[in-house]
PDB file of C-alpha atoms in Angstrom:
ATOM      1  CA  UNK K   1       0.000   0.000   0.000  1.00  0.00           C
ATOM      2  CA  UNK K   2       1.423   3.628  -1.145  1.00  0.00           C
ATOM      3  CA  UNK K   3       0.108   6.006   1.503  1.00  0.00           C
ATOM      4  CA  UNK K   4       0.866   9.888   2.449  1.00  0.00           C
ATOM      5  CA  UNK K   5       0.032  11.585   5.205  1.00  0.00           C
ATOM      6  CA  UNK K   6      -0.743  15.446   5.136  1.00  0.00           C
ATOM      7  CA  UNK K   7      -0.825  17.041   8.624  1.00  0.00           C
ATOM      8  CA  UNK K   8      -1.355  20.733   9.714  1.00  0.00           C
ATOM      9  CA  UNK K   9      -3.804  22.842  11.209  1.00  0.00           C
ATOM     10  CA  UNK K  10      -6.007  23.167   8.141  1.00  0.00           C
ATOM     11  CA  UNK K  11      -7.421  26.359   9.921  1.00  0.00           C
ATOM     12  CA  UNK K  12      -9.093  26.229   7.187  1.00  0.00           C
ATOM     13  CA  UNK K  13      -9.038  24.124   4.655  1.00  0.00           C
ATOM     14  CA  UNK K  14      -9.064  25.402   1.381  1.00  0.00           C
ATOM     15  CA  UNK K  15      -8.729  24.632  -2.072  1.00  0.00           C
ATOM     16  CA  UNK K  16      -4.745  24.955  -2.623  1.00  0.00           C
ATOM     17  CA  UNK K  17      -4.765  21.569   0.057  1.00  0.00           C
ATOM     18  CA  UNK K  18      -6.972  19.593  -1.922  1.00  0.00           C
ATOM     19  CA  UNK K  19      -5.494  20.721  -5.580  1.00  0.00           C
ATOM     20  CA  UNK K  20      -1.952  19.590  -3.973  1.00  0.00           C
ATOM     21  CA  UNK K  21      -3.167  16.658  -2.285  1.00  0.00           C
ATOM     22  CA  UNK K  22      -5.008  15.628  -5.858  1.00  0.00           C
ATOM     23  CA  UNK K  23      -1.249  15.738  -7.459  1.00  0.00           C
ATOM     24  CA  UNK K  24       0.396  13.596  -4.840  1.00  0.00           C
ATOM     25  CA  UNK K  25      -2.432  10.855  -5.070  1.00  0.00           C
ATOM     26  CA  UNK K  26      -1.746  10.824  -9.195  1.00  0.00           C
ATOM     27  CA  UNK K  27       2.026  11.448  -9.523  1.00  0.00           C
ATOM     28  CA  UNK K  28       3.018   9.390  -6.510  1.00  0.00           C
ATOM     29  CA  UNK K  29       0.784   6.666  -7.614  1.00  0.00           C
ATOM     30  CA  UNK K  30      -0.759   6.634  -4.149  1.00  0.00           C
ATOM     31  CA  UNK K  31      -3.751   4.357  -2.583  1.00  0.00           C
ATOM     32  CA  UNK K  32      -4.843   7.022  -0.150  1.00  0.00           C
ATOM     33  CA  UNK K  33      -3.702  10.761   1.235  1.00  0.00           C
ATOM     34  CA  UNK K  34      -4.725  11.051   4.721  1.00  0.00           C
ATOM     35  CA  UNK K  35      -5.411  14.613   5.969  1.00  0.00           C
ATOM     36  CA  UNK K  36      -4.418  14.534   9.743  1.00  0.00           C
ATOM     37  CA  UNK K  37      -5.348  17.809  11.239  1.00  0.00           C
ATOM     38  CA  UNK K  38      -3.267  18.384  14.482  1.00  0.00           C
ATOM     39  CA  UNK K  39      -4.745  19.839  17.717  1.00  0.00           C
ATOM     40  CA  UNK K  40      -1.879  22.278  17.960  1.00  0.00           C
ATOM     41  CA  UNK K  41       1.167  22.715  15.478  1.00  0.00           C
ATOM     42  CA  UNK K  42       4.161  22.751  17.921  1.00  0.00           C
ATOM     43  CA  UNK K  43       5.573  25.758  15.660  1.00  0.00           C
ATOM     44  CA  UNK K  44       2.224  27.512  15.848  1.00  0.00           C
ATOM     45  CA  UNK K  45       1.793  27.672  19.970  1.00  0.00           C
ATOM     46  CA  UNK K  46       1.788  30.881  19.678  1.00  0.00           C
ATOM     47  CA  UNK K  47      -1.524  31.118  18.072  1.00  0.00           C
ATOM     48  CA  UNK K  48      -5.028  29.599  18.553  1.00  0.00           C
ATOM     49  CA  UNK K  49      -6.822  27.664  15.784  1.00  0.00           C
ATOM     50  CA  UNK K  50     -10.577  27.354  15.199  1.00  0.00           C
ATOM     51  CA  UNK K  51     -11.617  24.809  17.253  1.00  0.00           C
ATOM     52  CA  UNK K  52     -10.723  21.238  16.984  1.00  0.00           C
ATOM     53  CA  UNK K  53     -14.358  20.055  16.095  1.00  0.00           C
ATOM     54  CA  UNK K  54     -15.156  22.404  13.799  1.00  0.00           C
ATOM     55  CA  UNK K  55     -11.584  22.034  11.624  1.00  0.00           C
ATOM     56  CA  UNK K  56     -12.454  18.468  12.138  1.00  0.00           C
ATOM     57  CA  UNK K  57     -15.789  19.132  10.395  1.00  0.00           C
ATOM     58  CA  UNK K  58     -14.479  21.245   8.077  1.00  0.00           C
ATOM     59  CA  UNK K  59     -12.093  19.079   6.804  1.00  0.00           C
ATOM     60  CA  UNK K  60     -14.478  15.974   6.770  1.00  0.00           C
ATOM     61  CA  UNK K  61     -16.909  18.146   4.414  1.00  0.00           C
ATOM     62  CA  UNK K  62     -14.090  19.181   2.063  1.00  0.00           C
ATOM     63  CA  UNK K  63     -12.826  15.945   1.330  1.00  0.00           C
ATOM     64  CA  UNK K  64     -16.494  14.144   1.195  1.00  0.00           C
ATOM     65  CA  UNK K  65     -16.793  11.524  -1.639  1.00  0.00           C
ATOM     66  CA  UNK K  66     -13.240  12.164  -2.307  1.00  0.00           C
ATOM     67  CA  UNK K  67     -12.449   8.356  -2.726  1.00  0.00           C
ATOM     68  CA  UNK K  68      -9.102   8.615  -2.617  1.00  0.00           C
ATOM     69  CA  UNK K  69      -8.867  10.553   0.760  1.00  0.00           C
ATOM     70  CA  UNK K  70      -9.521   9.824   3.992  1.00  0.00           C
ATOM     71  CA  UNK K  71      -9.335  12.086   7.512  1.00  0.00           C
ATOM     72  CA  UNK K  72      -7.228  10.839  10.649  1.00  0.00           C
ATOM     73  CA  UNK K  73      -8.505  12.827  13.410  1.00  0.00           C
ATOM     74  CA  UNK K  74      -6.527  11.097  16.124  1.00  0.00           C
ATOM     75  CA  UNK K  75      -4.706  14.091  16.993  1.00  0.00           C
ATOM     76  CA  UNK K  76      -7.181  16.252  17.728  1.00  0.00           C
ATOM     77  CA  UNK K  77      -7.854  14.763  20.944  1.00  0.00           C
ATOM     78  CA  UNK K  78      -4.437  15.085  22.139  1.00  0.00           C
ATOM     79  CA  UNK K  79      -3.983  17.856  24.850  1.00  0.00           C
ATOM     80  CA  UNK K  80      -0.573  19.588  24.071  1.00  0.00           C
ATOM     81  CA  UNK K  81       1.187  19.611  20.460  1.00  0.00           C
ATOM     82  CA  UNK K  82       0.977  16.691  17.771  1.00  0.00           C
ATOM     83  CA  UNK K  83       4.399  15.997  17.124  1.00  0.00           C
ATOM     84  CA  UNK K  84       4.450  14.424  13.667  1.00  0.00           C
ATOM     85  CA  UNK K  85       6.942  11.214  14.494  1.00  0.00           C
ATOM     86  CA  UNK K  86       4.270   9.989  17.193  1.00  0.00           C
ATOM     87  CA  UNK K  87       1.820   9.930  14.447  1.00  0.00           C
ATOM     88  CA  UNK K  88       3.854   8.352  11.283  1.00  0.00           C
ATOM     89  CA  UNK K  89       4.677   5.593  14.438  1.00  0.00           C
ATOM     90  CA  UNK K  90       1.018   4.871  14.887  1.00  0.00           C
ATOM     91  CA  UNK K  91       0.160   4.729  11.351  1.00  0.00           C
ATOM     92  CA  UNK K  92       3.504   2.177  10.643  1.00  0.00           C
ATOM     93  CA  UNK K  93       1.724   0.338  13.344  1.00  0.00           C
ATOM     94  CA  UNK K  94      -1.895   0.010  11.580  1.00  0.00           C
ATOM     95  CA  UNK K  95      -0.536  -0.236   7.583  1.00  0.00           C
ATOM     96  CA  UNK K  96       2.656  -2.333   8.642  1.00  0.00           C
ATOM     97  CA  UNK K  97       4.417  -2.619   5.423  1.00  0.00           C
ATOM     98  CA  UNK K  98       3.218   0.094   3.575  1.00  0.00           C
ATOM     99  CA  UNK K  99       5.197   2.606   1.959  1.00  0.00           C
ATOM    100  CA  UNK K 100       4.521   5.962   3.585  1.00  0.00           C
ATOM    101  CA  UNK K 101       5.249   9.861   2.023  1.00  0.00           C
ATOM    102  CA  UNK K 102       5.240  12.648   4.244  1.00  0.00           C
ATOM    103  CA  UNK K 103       3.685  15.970   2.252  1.00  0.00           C
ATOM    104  CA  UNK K 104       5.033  19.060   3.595  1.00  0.00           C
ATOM    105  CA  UNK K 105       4.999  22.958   2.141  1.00  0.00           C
ATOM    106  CA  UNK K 106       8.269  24.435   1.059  1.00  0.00           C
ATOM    107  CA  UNK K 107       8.080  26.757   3.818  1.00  0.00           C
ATOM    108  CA  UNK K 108       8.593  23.594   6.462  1.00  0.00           C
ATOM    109  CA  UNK K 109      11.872  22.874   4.901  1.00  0.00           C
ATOM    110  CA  UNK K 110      13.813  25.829   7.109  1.00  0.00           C
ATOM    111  CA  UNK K 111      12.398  24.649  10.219  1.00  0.00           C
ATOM    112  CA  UNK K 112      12.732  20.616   9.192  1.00  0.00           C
ATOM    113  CA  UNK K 113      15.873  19.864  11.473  1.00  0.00           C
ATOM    114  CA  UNK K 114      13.593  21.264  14.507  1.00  0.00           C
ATOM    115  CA  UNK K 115      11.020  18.441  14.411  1.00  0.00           C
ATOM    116  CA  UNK K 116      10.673  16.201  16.959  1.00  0.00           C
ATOM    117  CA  UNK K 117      13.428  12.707  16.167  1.00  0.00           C
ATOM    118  CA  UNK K 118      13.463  13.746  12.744  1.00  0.00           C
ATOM    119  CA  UNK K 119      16.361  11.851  11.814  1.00  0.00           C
ATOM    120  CA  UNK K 120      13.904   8.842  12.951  1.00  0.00           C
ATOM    121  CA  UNK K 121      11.239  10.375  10.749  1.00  0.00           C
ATOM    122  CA  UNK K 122      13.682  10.188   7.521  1.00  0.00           C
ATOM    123  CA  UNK K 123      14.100   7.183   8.095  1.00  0.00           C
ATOM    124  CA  UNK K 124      10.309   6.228   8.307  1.00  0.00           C
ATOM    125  CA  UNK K 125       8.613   8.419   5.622  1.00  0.00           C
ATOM    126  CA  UNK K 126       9.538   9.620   2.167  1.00  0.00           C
ATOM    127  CA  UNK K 127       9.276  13.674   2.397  1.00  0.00           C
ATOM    128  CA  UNK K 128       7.684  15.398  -0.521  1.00  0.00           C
ATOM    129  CA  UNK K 129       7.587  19.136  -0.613  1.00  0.00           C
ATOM    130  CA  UNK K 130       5.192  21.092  -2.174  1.00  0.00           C
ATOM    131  CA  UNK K 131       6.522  24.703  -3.371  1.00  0.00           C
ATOM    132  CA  UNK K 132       3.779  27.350  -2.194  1.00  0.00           C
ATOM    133  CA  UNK K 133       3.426  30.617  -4.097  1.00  0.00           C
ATOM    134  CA  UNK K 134       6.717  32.100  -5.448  1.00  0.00           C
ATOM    135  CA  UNK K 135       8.782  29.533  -2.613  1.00  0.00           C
ATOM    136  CA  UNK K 136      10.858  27.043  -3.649  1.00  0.00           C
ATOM    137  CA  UNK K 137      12.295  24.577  -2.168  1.00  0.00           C
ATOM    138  CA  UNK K 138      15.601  25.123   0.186  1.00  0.00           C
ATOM    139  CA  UNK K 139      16.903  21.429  -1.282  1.00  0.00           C
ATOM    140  CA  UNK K 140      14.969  20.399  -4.520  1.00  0.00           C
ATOM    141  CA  UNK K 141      17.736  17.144  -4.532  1.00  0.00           C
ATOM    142  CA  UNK K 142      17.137  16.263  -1.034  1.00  0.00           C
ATOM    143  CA  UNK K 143      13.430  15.771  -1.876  1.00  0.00           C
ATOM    144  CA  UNK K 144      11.019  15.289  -4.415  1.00  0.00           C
ATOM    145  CA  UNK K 145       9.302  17.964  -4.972  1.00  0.00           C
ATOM    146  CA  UNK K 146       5.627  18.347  -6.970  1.00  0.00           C
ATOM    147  CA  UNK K 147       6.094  21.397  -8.779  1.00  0.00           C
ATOM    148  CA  UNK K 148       2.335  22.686  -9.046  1.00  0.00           C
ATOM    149  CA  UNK K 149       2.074  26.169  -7.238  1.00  0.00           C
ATOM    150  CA  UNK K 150      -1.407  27.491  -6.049  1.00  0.00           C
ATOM    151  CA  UNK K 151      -0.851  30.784  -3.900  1.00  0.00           C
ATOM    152  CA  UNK K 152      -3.923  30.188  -1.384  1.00  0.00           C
ATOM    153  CA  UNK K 153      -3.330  30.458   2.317  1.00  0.00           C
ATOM    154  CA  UNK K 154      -5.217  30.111   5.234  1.00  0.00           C
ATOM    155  CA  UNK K 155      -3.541  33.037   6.542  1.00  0.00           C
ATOM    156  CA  UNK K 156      -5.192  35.014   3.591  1.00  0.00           C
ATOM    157  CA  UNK K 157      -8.744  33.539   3.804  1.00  0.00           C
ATOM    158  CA  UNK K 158      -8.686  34.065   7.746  1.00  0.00           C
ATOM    159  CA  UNK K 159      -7.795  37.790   7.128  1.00  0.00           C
ATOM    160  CA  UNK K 160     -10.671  37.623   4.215  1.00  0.00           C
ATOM    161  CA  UNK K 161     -13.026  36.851   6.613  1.00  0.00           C
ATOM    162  CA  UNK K 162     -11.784  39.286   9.144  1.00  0.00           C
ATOM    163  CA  UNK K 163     -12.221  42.050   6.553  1.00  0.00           C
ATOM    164  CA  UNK K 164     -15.460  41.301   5.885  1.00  0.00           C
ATOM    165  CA  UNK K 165     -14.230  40.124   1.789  1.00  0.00           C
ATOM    166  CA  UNK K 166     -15.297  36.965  -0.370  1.00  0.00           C
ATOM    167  CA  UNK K 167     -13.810  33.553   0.354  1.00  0.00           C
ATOM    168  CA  UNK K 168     -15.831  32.311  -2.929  1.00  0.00           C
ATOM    169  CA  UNK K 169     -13.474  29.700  -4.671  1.00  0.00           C
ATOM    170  CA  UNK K 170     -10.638  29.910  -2.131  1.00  0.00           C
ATOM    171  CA  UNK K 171     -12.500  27.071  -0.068  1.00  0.00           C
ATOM    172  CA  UNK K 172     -15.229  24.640  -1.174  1.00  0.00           C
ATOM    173  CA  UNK K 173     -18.212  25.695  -0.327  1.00  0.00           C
ATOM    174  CA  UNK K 174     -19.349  23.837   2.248  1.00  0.00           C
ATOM    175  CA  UNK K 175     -16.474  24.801   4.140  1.00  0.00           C
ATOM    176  CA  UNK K 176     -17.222  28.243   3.564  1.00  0.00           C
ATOM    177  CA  UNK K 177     -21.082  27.303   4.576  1.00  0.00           C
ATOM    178  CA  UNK K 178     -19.265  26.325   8.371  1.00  0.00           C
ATOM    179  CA  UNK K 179     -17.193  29.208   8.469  1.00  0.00           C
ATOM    180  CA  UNK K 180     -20.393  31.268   8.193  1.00  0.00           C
ATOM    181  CA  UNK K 181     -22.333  29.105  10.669  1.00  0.00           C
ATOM    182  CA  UNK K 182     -19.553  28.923  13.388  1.00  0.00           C
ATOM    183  CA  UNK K 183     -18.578  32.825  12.909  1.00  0.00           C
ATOM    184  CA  UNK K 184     -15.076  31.529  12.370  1.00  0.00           C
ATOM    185  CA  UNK K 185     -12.140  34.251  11.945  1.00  0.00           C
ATOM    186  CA  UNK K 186     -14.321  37.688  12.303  1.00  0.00           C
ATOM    187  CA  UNK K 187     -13.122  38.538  16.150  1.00  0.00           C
ATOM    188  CA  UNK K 188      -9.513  37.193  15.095  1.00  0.00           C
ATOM    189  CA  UNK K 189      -7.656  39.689  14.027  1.00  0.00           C
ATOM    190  CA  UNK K 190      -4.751  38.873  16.463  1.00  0.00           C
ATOM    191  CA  UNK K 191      -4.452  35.761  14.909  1.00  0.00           C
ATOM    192  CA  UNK K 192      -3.994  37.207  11.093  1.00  0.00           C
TER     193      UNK K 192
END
């Protein structure tokens, strides 16, 4: 089995994750991406996501009928930070055998040697960076890289919504549909 795993916040999720995520399942030849939304980032402390539930939802509705991708949400009920090594561990444990990719953006690689056992985590995944925007990667040779560039950010929808201005075909809509129902991002401004 050819798996990858795509963690992060997802506060929100939007349509640059699922355009990316669509390019690893075809040009790594995958069987399933699972989106694995973390509780808190441990290089985002600092800040507060949207609650867990409602990223959770979020991210469920997003990726509905989406055969090829499936939601993880066993880090969400973790208390402090998901550190990304205690995950890959559990899911070696439940798809023993199967050959795992790790998808990170570009702008992970600088801060890559400050994860948690990473040299343990080389050894366990196959990293593939995705460039975001006008960033490329630090290393192209160290990893493979997908070369696709979509320059949508949850940092720029959050401040979207803050400003009052149209999310329309950042996010799929029924992700927008929850961020209107839960009044995400509007009282957030801090967090822009």
């Amino acid at each position: 089995m050819r798996l990858a795993l795509y963690g992060g916040t997802f506060d929100p999720v939007h349509h640059g994750h699922l355009v990316l995520a669509r390019d690893a399942l075809e040009e790594l030849q995958l069987d399933r991406v699972i989106f694995i939304p973390a509780n808190l980032s441990p290089h985002k402390l600092a800040t507060s996501p949207a609650p867990a539930a409602v990223r959770r939802e979020m991210l469920a509705a997003a990726i509905a009928g989406e055969p090829g991708f499936a939601l993880d949400d066993s880090e969400l009920s973790f208390a402090g930070p998901s550190f990304t090594i205690d995950t890959v561990e559990r899911m070696r444990s439940a798809h023993p055998g199967a050959q795992i990719h790790y998808l990170i953006g570009a702008d992970n690689l600088r801060e890559l040697h400050t994860w948690r056992r990473i040299e343990d985590l080389r050894r366990l995944v196959e990293f593939v960076v995705f460039g975001r925007g006008e960033t490329a990667p630090q290393s192209p040779n160290e990893f493979r890289t997908l070369t696709r560039r979509i320059d949508i950010s949850a940092t720029e929808i959050r401040r979207r919504v803050a400003c009052g201005e149209s999310i329309r075909y950042l996010v799929p809509e029924p992700v927008r549909s929850i961020i209107t129902a839960h009044h995400l991002y509007k009282d957030l401004p801090h967090q822009i």
